[in-house]
mmCIF file of C-alpha atoms in Angstrom:
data_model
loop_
_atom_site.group_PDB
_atom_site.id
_atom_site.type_symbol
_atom_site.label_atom_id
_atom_site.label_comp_id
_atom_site.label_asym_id
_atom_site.label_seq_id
_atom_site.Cartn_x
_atom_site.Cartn_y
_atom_site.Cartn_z
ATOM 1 C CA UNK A 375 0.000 0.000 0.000
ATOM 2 C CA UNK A 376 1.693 3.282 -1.447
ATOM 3 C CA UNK A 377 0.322 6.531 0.206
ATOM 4 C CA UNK A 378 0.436 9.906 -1.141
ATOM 5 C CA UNK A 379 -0.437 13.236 0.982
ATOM 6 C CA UNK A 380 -0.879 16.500 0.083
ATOM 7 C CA UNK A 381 -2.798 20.166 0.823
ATOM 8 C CA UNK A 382 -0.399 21.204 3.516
ATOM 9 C CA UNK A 383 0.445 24.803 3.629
ATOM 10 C CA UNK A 384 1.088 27.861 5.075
ATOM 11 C CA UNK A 385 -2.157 29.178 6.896
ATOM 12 C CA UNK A 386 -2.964 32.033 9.436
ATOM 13 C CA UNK A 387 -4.889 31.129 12.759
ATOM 14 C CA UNK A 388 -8.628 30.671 11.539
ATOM 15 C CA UNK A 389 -8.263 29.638 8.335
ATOM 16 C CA UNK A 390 -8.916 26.309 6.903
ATOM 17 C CA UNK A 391 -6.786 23.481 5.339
ATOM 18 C CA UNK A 392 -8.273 20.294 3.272
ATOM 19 C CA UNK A 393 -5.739 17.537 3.409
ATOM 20 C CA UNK A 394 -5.415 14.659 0.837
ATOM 21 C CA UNK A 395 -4.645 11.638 0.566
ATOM 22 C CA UNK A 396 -4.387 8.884 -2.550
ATOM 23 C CA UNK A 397 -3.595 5.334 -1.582
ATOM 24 C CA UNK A 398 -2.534 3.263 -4.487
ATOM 25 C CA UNK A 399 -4.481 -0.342 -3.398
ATOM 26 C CA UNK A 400 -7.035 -2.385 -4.778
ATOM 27 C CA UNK A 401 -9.202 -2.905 -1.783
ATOM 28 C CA UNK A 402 -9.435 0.694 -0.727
ATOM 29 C CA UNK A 403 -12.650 0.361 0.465
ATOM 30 C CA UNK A 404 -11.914 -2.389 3.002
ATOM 31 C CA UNK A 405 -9.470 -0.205 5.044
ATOM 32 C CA UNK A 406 -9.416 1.804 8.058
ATOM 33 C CA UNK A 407 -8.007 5.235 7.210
ATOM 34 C CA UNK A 408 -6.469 7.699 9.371
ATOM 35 C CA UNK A 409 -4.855 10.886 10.032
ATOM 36 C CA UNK A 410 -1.997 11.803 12.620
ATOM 37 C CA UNK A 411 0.098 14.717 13.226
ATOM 38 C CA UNK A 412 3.902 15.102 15.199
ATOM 39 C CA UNK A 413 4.777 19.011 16.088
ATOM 40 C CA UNK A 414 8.165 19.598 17.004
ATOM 41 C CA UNK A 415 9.146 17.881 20.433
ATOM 42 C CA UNK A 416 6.020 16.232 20.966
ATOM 43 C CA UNK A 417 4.415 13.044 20.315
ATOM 44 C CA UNK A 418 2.964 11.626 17.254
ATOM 45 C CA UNK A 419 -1.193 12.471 17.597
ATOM 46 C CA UNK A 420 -3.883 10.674 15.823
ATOM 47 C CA UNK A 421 -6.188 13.390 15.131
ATOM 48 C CA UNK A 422 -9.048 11.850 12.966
ATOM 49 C CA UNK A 423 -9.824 8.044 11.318
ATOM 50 C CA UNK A 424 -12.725 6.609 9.539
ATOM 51 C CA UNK A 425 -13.581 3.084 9.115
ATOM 52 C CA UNK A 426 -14.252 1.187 5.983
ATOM 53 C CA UNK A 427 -18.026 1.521 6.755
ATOM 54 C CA UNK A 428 -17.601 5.263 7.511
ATOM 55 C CA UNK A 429 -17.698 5.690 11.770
ATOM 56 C CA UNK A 430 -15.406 8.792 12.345
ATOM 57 C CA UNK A 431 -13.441 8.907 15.427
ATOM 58 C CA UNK A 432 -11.938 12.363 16.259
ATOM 59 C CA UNK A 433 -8.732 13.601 18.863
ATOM 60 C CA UNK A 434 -10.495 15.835 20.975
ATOM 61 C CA UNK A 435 -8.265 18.285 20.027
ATOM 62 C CA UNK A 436 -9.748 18.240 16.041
ATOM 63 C CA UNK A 437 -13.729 17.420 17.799
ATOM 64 C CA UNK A 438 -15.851 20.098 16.056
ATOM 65 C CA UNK A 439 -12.972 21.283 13.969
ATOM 66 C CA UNK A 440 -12.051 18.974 11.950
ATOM 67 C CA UNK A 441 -13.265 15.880 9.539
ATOM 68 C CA UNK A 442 -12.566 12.927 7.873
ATOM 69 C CA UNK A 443 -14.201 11.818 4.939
ATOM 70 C CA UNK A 444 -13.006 9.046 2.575
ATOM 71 C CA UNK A 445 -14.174 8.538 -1.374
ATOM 72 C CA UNK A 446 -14.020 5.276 -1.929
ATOM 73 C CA UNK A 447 -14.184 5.739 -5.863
ATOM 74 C CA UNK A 448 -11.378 7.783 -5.667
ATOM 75 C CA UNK A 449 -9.059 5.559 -3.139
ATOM 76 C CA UNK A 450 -8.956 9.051 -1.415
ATOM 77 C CA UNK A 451 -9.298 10.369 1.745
ATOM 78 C CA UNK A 452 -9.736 13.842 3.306
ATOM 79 C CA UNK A 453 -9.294 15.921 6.090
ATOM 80 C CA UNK A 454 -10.795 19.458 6.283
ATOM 81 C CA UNK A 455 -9.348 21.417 9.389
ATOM 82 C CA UNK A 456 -11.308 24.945 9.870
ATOM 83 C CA UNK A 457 -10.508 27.121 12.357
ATOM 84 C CA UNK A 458 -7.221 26.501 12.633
ATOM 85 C CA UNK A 459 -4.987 27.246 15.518
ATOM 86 C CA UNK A 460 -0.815 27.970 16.071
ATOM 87 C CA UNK A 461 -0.813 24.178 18.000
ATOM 88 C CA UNK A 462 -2.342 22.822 14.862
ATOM 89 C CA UNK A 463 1.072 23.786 13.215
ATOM 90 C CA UNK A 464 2.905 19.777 12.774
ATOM 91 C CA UNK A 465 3.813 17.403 10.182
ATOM 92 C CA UNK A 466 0.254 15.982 9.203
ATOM 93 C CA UNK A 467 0.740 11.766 7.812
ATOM 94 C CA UNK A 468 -2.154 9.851 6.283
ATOM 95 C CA UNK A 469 -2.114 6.132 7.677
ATOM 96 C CA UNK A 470 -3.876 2.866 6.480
ATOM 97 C CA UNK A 471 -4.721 -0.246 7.915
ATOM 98 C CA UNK A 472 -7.212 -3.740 7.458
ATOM 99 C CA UNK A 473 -7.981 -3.819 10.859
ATOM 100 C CA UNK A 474 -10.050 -1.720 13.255
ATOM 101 C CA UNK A 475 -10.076 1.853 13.355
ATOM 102 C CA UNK A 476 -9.522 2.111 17.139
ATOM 103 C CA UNK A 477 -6.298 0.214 15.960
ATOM 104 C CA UNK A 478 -3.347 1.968 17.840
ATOM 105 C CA UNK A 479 -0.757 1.471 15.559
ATOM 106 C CA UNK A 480 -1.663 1.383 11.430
ATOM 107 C CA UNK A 481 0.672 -0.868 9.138
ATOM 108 C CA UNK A 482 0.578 1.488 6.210
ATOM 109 C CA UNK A 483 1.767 5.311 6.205
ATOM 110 C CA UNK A 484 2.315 7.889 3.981
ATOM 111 C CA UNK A 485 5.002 10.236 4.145
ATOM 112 C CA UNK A 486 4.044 13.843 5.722
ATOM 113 C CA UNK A 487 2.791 17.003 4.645
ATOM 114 C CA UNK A 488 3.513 20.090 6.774
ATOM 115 C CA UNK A 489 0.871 22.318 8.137
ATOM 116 C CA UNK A 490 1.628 25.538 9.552
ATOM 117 C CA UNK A 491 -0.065 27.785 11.291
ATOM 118 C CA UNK A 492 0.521 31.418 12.021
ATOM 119 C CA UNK A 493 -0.653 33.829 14.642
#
């Protein structure tokens, strides 16, 4: 499983972001997806995941903020991150797995894309 992310950027505090991600695998549909984030010095974060049959789970940092969404047709998934703060500022990776979505640790990741936000 090859995965591809992309939308990070420069933002100021408020704005919105839409992350991407395109996974290169057959069985798209049949996968857990996720999102995680590492700022600078601190641990890696999942922030948001969806399941193969679409239940969200959401970081209660990103609750109300941000969401997951996955198109299946497109072996794609997305997160859209409004209102965006200076802690949202880290290194955002898309992640992949077969198993559940509460899954700790995901077998597949993509490399990162950097979101940074400015006061």
């Amino acid at each position: 499983v090859q995965l591809q992310a992309s939308g990070g950027g420069l933002v100021q505090a408020g704005g919105s972001l839409r992350l991407s991600c395109a996974a290169s695998v057959r069985t798209f549909s049949k996968y857990a997806l996720a999102w995680y984030r590492q700022a600078p010095g601190k641990e890696r974060e999942r922030v948001a995941a969806i399941s193969w049959s679409g239940d969200r789970v959401y970081a209660a940092s990103a609750q109300g903020r941000f969401a997951i969404s996955r198109d299946n047709a497109k072996n794609t998934v997305y997160l859209q991150m409004n209102s965006l703060k200076p802690e949202d500022t880290a290194v955002y990776y898309c992640a992949a797995d077969t198993g559940s979505v509460y899954k700790k640790e995901y077998d597949h990741w993509g490399q990162g894309t950097l979101v940074t936000v400015s006061s």
